[in-house]
mmCIF file of C-alpha atoms and ligand atoms in Angstrom:
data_model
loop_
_atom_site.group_PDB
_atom_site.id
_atom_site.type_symbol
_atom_site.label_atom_id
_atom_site.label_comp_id
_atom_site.label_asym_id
_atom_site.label_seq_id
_atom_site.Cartn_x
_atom_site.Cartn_y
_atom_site.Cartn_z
ATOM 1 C CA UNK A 1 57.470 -11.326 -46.682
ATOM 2 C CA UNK A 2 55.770 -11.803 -50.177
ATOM 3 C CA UNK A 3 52.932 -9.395 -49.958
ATOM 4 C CA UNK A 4 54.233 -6.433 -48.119
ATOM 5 C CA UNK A 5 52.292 -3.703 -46.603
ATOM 6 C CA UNK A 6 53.999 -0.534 -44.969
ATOM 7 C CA UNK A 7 52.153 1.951 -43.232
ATOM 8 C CA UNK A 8 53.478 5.431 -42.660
ATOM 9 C CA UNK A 9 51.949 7.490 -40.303
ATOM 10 C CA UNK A 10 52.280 11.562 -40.196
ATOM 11 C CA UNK A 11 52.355 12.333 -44.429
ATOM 12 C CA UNK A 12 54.852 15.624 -43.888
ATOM 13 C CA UNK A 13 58.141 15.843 -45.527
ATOM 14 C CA UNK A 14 59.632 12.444 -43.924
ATOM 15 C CA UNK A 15 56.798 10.642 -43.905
ATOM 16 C CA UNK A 16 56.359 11.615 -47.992
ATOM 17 C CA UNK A 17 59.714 11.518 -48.493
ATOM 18 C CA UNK A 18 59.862 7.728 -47.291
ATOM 19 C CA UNK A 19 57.239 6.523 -49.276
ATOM 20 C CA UNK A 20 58.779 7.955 -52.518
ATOM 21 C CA UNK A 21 61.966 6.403 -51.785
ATOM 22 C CA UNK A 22 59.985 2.842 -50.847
ATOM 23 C CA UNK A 23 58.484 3.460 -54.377
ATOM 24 C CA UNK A 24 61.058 4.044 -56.179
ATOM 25 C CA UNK A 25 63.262 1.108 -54.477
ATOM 26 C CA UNK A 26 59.597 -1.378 -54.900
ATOM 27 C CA UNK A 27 60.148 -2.596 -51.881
ATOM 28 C CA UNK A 28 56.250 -2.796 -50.412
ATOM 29 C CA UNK A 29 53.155 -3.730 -52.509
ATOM 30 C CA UNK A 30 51.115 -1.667 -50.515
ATOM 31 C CA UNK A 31 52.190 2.037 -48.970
ATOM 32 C CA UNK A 32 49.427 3.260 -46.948
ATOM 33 C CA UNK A 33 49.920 7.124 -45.569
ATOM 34 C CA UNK A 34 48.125 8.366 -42.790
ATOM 35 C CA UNK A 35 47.553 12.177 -41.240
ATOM 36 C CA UNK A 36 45.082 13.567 -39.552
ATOM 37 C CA UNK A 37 45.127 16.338 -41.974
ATOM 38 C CA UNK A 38 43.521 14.477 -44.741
ATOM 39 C CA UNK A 39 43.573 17.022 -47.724
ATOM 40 C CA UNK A 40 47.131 17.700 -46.940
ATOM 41 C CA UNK A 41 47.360 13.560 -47.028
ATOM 42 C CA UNK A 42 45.692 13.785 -50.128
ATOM 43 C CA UNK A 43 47.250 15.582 -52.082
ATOM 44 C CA UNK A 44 50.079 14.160 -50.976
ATOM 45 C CA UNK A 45 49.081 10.569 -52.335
ATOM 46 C CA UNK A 46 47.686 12.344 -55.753
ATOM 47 C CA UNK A 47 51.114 14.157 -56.502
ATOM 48 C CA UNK A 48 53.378 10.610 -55.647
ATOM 49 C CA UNK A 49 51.020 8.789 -57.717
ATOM 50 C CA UNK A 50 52.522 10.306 -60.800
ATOM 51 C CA UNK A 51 55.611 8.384 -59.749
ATOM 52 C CA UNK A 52 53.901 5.758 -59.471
ATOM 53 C CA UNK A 53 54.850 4.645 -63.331
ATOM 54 C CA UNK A 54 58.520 4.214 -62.450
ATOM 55 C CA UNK A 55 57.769 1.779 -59.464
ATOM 56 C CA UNK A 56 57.311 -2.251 -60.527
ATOM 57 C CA UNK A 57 56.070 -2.936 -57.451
ATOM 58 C CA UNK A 58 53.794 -0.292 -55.480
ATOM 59 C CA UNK A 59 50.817 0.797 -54.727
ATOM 60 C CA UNK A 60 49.944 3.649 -52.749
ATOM 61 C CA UNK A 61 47.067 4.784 -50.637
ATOM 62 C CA UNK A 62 45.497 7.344 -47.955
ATOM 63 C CA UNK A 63 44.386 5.135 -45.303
ATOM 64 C CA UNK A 64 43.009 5.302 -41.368
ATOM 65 C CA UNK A 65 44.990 4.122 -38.388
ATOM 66 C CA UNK A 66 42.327 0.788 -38.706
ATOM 67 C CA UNK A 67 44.777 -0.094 -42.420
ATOM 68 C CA UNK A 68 48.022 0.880 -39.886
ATOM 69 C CA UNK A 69 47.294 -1.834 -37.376
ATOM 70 C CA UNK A 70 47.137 -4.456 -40.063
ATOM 71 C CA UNK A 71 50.436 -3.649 -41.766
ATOM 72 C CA UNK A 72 54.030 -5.700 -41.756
ATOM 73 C CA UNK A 73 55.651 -2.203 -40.892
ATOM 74 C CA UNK A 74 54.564 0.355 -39.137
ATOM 75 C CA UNK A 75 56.478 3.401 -39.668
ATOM 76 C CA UNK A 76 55.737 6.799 -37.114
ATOM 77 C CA UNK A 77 57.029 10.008 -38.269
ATOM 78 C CA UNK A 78 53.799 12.079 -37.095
ATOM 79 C CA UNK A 79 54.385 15.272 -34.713
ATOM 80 C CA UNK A 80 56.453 18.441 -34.381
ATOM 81 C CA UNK A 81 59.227 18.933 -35.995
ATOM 82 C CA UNK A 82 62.289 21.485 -34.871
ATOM 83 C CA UNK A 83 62.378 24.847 -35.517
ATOM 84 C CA UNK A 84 65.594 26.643 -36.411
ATOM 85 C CA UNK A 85 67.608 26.686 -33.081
ATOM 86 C CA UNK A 86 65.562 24.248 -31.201
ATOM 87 C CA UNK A 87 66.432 21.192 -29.850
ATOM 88 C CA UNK A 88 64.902 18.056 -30.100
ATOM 89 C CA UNK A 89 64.072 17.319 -26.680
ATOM 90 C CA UNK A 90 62.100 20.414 -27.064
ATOM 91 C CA UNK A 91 59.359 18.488 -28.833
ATOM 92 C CA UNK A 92 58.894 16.080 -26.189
ATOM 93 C CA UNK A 93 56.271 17.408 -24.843
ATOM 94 C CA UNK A 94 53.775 17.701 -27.650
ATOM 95 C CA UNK A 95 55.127 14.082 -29.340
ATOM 96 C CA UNK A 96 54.812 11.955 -26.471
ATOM 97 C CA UNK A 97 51.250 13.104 -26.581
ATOM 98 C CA UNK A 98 50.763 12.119 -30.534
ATOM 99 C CA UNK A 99 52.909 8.758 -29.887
ATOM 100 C CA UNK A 100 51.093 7.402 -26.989
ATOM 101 C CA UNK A 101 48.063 8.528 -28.771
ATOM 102 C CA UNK A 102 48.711 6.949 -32.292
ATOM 103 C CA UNK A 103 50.146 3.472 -30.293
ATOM 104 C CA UNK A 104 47.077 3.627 -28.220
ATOM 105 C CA UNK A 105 44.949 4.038 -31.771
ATOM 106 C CA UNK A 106 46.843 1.092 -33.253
ATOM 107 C CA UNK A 107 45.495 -1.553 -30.809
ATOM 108 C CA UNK A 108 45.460 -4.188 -31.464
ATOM 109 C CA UNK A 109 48.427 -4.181 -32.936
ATOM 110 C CA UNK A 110 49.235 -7.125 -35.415
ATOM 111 C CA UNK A 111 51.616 -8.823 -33.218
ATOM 112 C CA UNK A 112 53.467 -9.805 -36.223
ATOM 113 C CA UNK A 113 54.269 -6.203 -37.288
ATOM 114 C CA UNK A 114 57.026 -4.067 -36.550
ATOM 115 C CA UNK A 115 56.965 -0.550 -35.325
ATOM 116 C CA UNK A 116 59.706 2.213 -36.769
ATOM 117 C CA UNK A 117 59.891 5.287 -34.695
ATOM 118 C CA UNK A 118 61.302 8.805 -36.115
ATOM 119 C CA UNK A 119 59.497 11.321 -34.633
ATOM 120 C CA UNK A 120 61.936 13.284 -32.596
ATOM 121 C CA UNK A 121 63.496 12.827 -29.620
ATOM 122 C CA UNK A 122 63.421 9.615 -31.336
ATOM 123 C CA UNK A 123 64.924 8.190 -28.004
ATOM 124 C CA UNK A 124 62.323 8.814 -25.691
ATOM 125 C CA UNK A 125 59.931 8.325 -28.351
ATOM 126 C CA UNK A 126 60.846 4.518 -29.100
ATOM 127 C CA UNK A 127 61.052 3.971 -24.945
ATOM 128 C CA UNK A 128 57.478 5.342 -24.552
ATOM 129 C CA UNK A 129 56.356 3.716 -28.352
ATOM 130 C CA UNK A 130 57.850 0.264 -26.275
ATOM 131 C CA UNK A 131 55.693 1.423 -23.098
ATOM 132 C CA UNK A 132 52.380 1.467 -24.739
ATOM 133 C CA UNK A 133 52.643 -1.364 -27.223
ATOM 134 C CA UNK A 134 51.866 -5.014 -26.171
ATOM 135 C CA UNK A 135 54.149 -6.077 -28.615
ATOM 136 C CA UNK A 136 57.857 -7.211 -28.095
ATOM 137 C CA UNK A 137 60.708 -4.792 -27.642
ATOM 138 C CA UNK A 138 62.821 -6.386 -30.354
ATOM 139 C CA UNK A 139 59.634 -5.056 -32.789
ATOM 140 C CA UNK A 140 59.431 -2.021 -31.987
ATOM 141 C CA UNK A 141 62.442 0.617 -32.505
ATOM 142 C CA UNK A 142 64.042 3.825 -33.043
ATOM 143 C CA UNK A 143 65.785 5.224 -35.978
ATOM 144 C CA UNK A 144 68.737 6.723 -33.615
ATOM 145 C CA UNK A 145 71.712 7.017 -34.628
ATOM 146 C CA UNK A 146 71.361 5.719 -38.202
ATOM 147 C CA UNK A 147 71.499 8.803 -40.028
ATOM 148 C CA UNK A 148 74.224 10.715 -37.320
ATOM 149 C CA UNK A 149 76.314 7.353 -38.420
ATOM 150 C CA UNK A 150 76.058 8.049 -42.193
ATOM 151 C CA UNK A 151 77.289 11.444 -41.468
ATOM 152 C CA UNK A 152 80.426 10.774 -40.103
ATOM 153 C CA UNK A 153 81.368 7.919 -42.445
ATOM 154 C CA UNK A 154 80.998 10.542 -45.243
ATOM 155 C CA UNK A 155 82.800 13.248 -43.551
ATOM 156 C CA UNK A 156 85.614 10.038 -42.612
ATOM 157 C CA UNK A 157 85.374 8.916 -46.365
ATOM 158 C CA UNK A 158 85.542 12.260 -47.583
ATOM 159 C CA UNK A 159 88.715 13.314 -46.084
ATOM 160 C CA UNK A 160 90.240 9.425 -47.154
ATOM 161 C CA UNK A 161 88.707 9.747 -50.666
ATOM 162 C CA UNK A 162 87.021 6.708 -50.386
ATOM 163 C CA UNK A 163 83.401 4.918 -50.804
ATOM 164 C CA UNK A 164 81.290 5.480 -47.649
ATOM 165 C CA UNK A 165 80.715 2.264 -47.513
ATOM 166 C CA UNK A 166 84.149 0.980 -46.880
ATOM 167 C CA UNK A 167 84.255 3.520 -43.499
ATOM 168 C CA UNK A 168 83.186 1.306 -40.468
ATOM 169 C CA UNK A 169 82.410 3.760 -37.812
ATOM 170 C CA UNK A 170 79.549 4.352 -35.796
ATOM 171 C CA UNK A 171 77.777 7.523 -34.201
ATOM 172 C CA UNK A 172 76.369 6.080 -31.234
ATOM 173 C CA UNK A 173 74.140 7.131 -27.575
ATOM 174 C CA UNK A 174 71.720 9.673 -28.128
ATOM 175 C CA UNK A 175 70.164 11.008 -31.727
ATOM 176 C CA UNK A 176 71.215 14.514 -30.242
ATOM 177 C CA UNK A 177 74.104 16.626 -28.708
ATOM 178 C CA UNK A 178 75.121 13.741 -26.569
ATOM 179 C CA UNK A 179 76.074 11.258 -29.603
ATOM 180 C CA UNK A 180 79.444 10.550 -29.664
ATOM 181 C CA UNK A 181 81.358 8.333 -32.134
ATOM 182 C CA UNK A 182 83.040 4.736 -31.533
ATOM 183 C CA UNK A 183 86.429 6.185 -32.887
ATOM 184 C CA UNK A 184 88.242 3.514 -30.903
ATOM 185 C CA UNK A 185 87.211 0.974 -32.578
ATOM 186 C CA UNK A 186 86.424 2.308 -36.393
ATOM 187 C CA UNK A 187 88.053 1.316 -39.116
ATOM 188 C CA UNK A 188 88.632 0.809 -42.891
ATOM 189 C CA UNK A 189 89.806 -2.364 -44.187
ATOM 190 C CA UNK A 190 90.964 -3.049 -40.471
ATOM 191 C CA UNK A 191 93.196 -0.324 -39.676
ATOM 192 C CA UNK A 192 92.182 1.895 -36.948
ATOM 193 C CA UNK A 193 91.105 5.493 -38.341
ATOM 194 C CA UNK A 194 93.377 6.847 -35.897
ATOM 195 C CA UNK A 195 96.405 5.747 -37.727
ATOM 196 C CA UNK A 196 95.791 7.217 -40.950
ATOM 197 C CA UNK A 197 98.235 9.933 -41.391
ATOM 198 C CA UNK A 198 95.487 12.613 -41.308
ATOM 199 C CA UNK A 199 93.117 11.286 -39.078
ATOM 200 C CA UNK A 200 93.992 12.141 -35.331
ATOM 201 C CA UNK A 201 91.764 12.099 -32.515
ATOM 202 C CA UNK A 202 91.416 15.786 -32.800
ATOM 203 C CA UNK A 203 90.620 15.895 -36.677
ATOM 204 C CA UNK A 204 87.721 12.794 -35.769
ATOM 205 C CA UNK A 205 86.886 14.955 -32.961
ATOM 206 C CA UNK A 206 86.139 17.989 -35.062
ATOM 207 C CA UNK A 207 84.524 15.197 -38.103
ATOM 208 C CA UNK A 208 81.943 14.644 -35.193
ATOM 209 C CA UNK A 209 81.067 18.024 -34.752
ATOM 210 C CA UNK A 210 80.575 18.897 -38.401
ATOM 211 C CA UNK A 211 77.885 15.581 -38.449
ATOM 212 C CA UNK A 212 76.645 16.531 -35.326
ATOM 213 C CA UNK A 213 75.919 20.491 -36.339
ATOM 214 C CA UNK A 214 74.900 18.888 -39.679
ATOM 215 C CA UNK A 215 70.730 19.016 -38.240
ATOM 216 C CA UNK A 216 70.525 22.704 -37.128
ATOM 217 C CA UNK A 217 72.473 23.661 -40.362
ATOM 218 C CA UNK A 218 70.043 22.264 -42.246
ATOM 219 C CA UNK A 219 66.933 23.235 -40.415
ATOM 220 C CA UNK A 220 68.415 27.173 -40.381
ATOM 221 C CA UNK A 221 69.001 27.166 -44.421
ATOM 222 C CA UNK A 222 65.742 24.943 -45.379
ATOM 223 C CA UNK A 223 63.389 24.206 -42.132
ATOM 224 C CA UNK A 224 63.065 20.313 -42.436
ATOM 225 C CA UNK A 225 65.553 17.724 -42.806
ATOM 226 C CA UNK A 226 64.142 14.375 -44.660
ATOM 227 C CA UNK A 227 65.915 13.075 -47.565
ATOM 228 C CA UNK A 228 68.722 11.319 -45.434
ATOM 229 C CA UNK A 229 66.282 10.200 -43.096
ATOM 230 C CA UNK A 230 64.192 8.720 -45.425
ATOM 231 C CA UNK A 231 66.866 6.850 -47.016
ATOM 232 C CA UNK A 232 68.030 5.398 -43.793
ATOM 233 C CA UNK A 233 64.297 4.234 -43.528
ATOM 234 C CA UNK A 234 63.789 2.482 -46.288
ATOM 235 C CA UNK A 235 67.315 0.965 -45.975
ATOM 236 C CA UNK A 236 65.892 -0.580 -42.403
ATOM 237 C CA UNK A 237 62.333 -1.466 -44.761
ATOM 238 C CA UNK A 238 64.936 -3.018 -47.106
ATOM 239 C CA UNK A 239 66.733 -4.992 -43.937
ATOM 240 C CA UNK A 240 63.129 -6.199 -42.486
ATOM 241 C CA UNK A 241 61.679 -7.277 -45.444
ATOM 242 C CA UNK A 242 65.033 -9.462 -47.064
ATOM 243 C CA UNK A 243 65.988 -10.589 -43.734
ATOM 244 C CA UNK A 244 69.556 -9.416 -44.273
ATOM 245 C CA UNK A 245 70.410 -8.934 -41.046
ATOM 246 C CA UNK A 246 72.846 -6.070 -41.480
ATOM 247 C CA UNK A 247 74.446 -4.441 -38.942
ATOM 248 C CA UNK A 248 72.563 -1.102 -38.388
ATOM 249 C CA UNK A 249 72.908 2.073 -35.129
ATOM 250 C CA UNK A 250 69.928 1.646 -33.855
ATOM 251 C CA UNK A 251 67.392 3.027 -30.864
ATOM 252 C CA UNK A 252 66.558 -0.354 -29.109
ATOM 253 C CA UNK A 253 66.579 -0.642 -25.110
ATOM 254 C CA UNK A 254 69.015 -1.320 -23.260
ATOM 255 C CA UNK A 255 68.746 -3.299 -20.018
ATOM 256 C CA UNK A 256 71.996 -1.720 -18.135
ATOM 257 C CA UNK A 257 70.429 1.496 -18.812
ATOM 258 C CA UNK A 258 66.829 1.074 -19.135
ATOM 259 C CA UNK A 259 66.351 3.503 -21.600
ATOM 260 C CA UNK A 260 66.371 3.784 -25.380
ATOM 261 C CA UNK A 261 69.374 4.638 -26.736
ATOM 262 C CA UNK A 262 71.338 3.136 -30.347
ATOM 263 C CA UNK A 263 74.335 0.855 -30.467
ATOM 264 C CA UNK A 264 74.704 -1.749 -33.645
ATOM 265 C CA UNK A 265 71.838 -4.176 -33.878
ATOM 266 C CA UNK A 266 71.556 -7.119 -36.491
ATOM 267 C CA UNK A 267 67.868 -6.173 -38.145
ATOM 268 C CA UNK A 268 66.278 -9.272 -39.753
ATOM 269 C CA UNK A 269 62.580 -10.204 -40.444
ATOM 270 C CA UNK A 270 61.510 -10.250 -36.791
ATOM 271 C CA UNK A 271 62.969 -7.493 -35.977
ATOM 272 C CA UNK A 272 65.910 -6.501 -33.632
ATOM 273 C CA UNK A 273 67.301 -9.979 -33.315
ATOM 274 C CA UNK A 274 70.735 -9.246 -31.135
ATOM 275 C CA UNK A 275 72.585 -6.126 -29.666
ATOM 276 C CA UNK A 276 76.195 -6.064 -30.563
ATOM 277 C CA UNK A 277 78.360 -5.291 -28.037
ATOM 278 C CA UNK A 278 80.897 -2.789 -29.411
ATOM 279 C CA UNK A 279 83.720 -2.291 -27.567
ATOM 280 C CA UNK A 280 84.274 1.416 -25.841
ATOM 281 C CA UNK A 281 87.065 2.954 -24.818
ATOM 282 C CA UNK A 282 87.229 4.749 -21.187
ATOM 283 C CA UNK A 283 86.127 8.127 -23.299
ATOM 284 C CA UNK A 284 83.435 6.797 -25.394
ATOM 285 C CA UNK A 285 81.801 4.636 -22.087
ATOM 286 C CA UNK A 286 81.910 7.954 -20.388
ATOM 287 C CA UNK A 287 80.248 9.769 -23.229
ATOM 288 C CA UNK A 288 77.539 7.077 -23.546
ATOM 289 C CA UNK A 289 77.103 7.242 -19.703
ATOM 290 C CA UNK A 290 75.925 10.827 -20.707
ATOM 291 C CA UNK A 291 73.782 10.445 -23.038
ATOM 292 C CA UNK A 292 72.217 7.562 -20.580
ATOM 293 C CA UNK A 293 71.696 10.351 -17.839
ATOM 294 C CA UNK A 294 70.415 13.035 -20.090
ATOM 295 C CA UNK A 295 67.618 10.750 -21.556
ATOM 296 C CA UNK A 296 66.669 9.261 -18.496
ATOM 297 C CA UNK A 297 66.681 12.480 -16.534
ATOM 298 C CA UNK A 298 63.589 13.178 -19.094
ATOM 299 C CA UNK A 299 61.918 10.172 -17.661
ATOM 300 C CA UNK A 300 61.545 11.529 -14.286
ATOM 301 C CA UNK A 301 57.723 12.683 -14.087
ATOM 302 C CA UNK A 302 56.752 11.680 -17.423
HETATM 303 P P1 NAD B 401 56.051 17.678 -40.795
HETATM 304 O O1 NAD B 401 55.518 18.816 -40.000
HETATM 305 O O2 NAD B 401 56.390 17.925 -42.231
HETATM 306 O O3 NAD B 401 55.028 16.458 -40.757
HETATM 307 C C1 NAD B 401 54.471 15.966 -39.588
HETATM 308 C C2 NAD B 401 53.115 15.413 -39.961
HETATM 309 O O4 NAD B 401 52.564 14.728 -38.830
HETATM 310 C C3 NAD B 401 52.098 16.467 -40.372
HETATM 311 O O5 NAD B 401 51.610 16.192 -41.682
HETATM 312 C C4 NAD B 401 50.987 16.355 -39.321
HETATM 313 O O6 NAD B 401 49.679 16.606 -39.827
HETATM 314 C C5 NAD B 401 51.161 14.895 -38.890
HETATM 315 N N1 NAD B 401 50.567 14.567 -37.609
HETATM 316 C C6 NAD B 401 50.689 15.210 -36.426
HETATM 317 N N2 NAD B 401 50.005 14.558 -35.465
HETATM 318 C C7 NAD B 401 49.435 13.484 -36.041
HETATM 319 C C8 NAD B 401 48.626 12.420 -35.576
HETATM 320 N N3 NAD B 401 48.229 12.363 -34.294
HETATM 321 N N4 NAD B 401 48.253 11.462 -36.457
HETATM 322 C C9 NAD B 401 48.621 11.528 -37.748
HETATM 323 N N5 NAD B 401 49.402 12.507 -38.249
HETATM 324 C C10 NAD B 401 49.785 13.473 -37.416
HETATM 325 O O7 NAD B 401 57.325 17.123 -40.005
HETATM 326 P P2 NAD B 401 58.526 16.246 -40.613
HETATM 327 O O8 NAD B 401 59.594 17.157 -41.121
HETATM 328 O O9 NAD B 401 57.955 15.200 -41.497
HETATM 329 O O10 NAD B 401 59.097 15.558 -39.269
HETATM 330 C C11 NAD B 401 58.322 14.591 -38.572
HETATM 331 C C12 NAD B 401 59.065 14.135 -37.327
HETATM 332 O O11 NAD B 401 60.250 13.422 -37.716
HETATM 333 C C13 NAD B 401 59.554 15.290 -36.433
HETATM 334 O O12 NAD B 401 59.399 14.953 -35.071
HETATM 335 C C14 NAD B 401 61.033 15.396 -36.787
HETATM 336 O O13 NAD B 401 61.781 15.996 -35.745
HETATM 337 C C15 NAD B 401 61.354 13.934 -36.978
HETATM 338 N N6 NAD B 401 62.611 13.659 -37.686
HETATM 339 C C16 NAD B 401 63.361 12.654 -37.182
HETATM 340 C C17 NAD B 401 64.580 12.350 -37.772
HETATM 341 C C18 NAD B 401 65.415 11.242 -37.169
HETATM 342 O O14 NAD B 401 66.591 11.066 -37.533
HETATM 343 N N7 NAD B 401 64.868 10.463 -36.256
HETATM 344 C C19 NAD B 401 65.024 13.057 -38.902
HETATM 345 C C20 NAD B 401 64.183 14.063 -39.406
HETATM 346 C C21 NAD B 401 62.982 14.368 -38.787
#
């Protein structure tokens, strides 16, 4: 992509928060925010124009939903949001209504583009984003477990006193209580987590609580969560636009299951471009069985 335009619809704290970080990383030409609150939305785009300066590549705009359909990357982070002690599948509700509308809105979709889904229960979101867009599964995908996998490498890397980056672990299943991590397979440098001196199952056990408690902490002390989330966006933007095809938790649907749910993905230009399958202990199949059954038994009636 040469001339890239990414469109982020609902301008609240992730949706803002995304386009400052695409700014400051240049990786579009073109941001485009939409809201339907459009003096919010404007004020929004006035304030991250004084960024603006430090970017060498971006330019950013309020625009309709008619600028959203003709964008590379599409990028939905409109609805509800948790409040302190809720749960995400509480917003399903009111968000399926705003994502089937906004999809719906975005027809015809450029059938080149590719559709990133945040808005919470991302899960269910991305199956019913995939439901109402004509365009191909493999464009059109959740955020998932990206940012609960960041977590627990940090809280892993943390405790090894090493980079993140050198922690190869993945949260995985739902982007909620179900999520469970791969610990069977995790590693750093190819030794199994597990046989670090420090690391038993119980301590990675406990690691995955911390990440997973990590949301309603934040939402209690500050309301919103959106910086990580917001990174882990742009890093997919990044992915998508380079082609890099990095390995990345996803929300992408899986056939055994028929639902939307993340497990590593390679992310190139077009998209999701292959599932990889990780191998699961007896445990972790068990836990992502779970997580299966809790998202689908949402499905029923809706
Ligand atoms: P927010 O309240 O700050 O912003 C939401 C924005 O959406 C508002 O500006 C609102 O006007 C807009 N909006 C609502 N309906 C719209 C529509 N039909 N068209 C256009 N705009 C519309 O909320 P937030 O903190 O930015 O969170 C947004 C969503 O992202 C929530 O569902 C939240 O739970 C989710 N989220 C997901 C993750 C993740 O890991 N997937 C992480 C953080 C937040």
């Amino acid at each position: 992509m040469i001339h890239t335009k990414i469109a982020i619809i609902g301008a609240g704290a992730v949706g803002t928060t995304t386009a400052y970080s695409l700014m400051l990383r240049n990786l579009a030409a073109e941001i485009i925010l939409v809201d339907r609150d459009e003096t919010r939305c404007e004020g929004e785009i006035l304030d991250l124009s004084d960024a603006l300066s430090f970017s060498k590549a971006s330019q950013i705009k309020r625009g309709t939903i008619e600028d959203a359909k003709k964008s590379d990357i599409i990028v939905i982070c409109a609805g509800a949001r948790q409040k302190p002690g809720q749960k995400r599948e509480e917003l399903l509700e009111i968000n399926k209504k705003i994502i089937t509308l906004i999809i719906h809105d975005l027809k015809p979709i450029n059938p080149n583009a590719i559709i990133i889904v945040v808005t919470n229960p991302v899960d269910l979101m991305t199956y019913y984003a995939q439901k109402a867009s004509d365009l191909p599964k493999t464009r059109v995908f959740g955020t998932g477990t990206f940012l609960d996998t960041q977590r627990i490498r940090r809280i892993v890397a943390q405790a090894l006193q090493i980079a993140d980056q050198s922690v190869h672990a993945y949260a995985l299943g739902e982007h909620g209580d179900t999520q469970f991590a791969a610990w069977s397979s995790a590693t750093v440098a190819g030794k199994p987590l597990t046989k670090f001196p420090d690391l038993n199952k119980t301590v990675l056990d406990q690691f995955l609580q911390t990440a997973r408690a990590k949301v309603y902490e934040i939402i209690k002390c500050k309301g919103a969560t959106f910086f990580g989330i917001a990174a882990c966006i742009s890093a997919i933007c990044e992915n998508i636009i380079f082609d890099r095809k990095y390995v990345l938790p996803l929300s992408v649907y899986l056939e055994d299951f028929e639902i939307c749910m993340s497990m590593p993905v390679v992310l190139g230009v077009n998209g999701i471009e292959k599932i990889i399958q990780i191998p699961l202990d007896q445990e972790e199949q068990k836990a992502l069985q779970t997580s299966a059954n809790k998202l689908k038994s949402f499905l029923v009636g809706n």
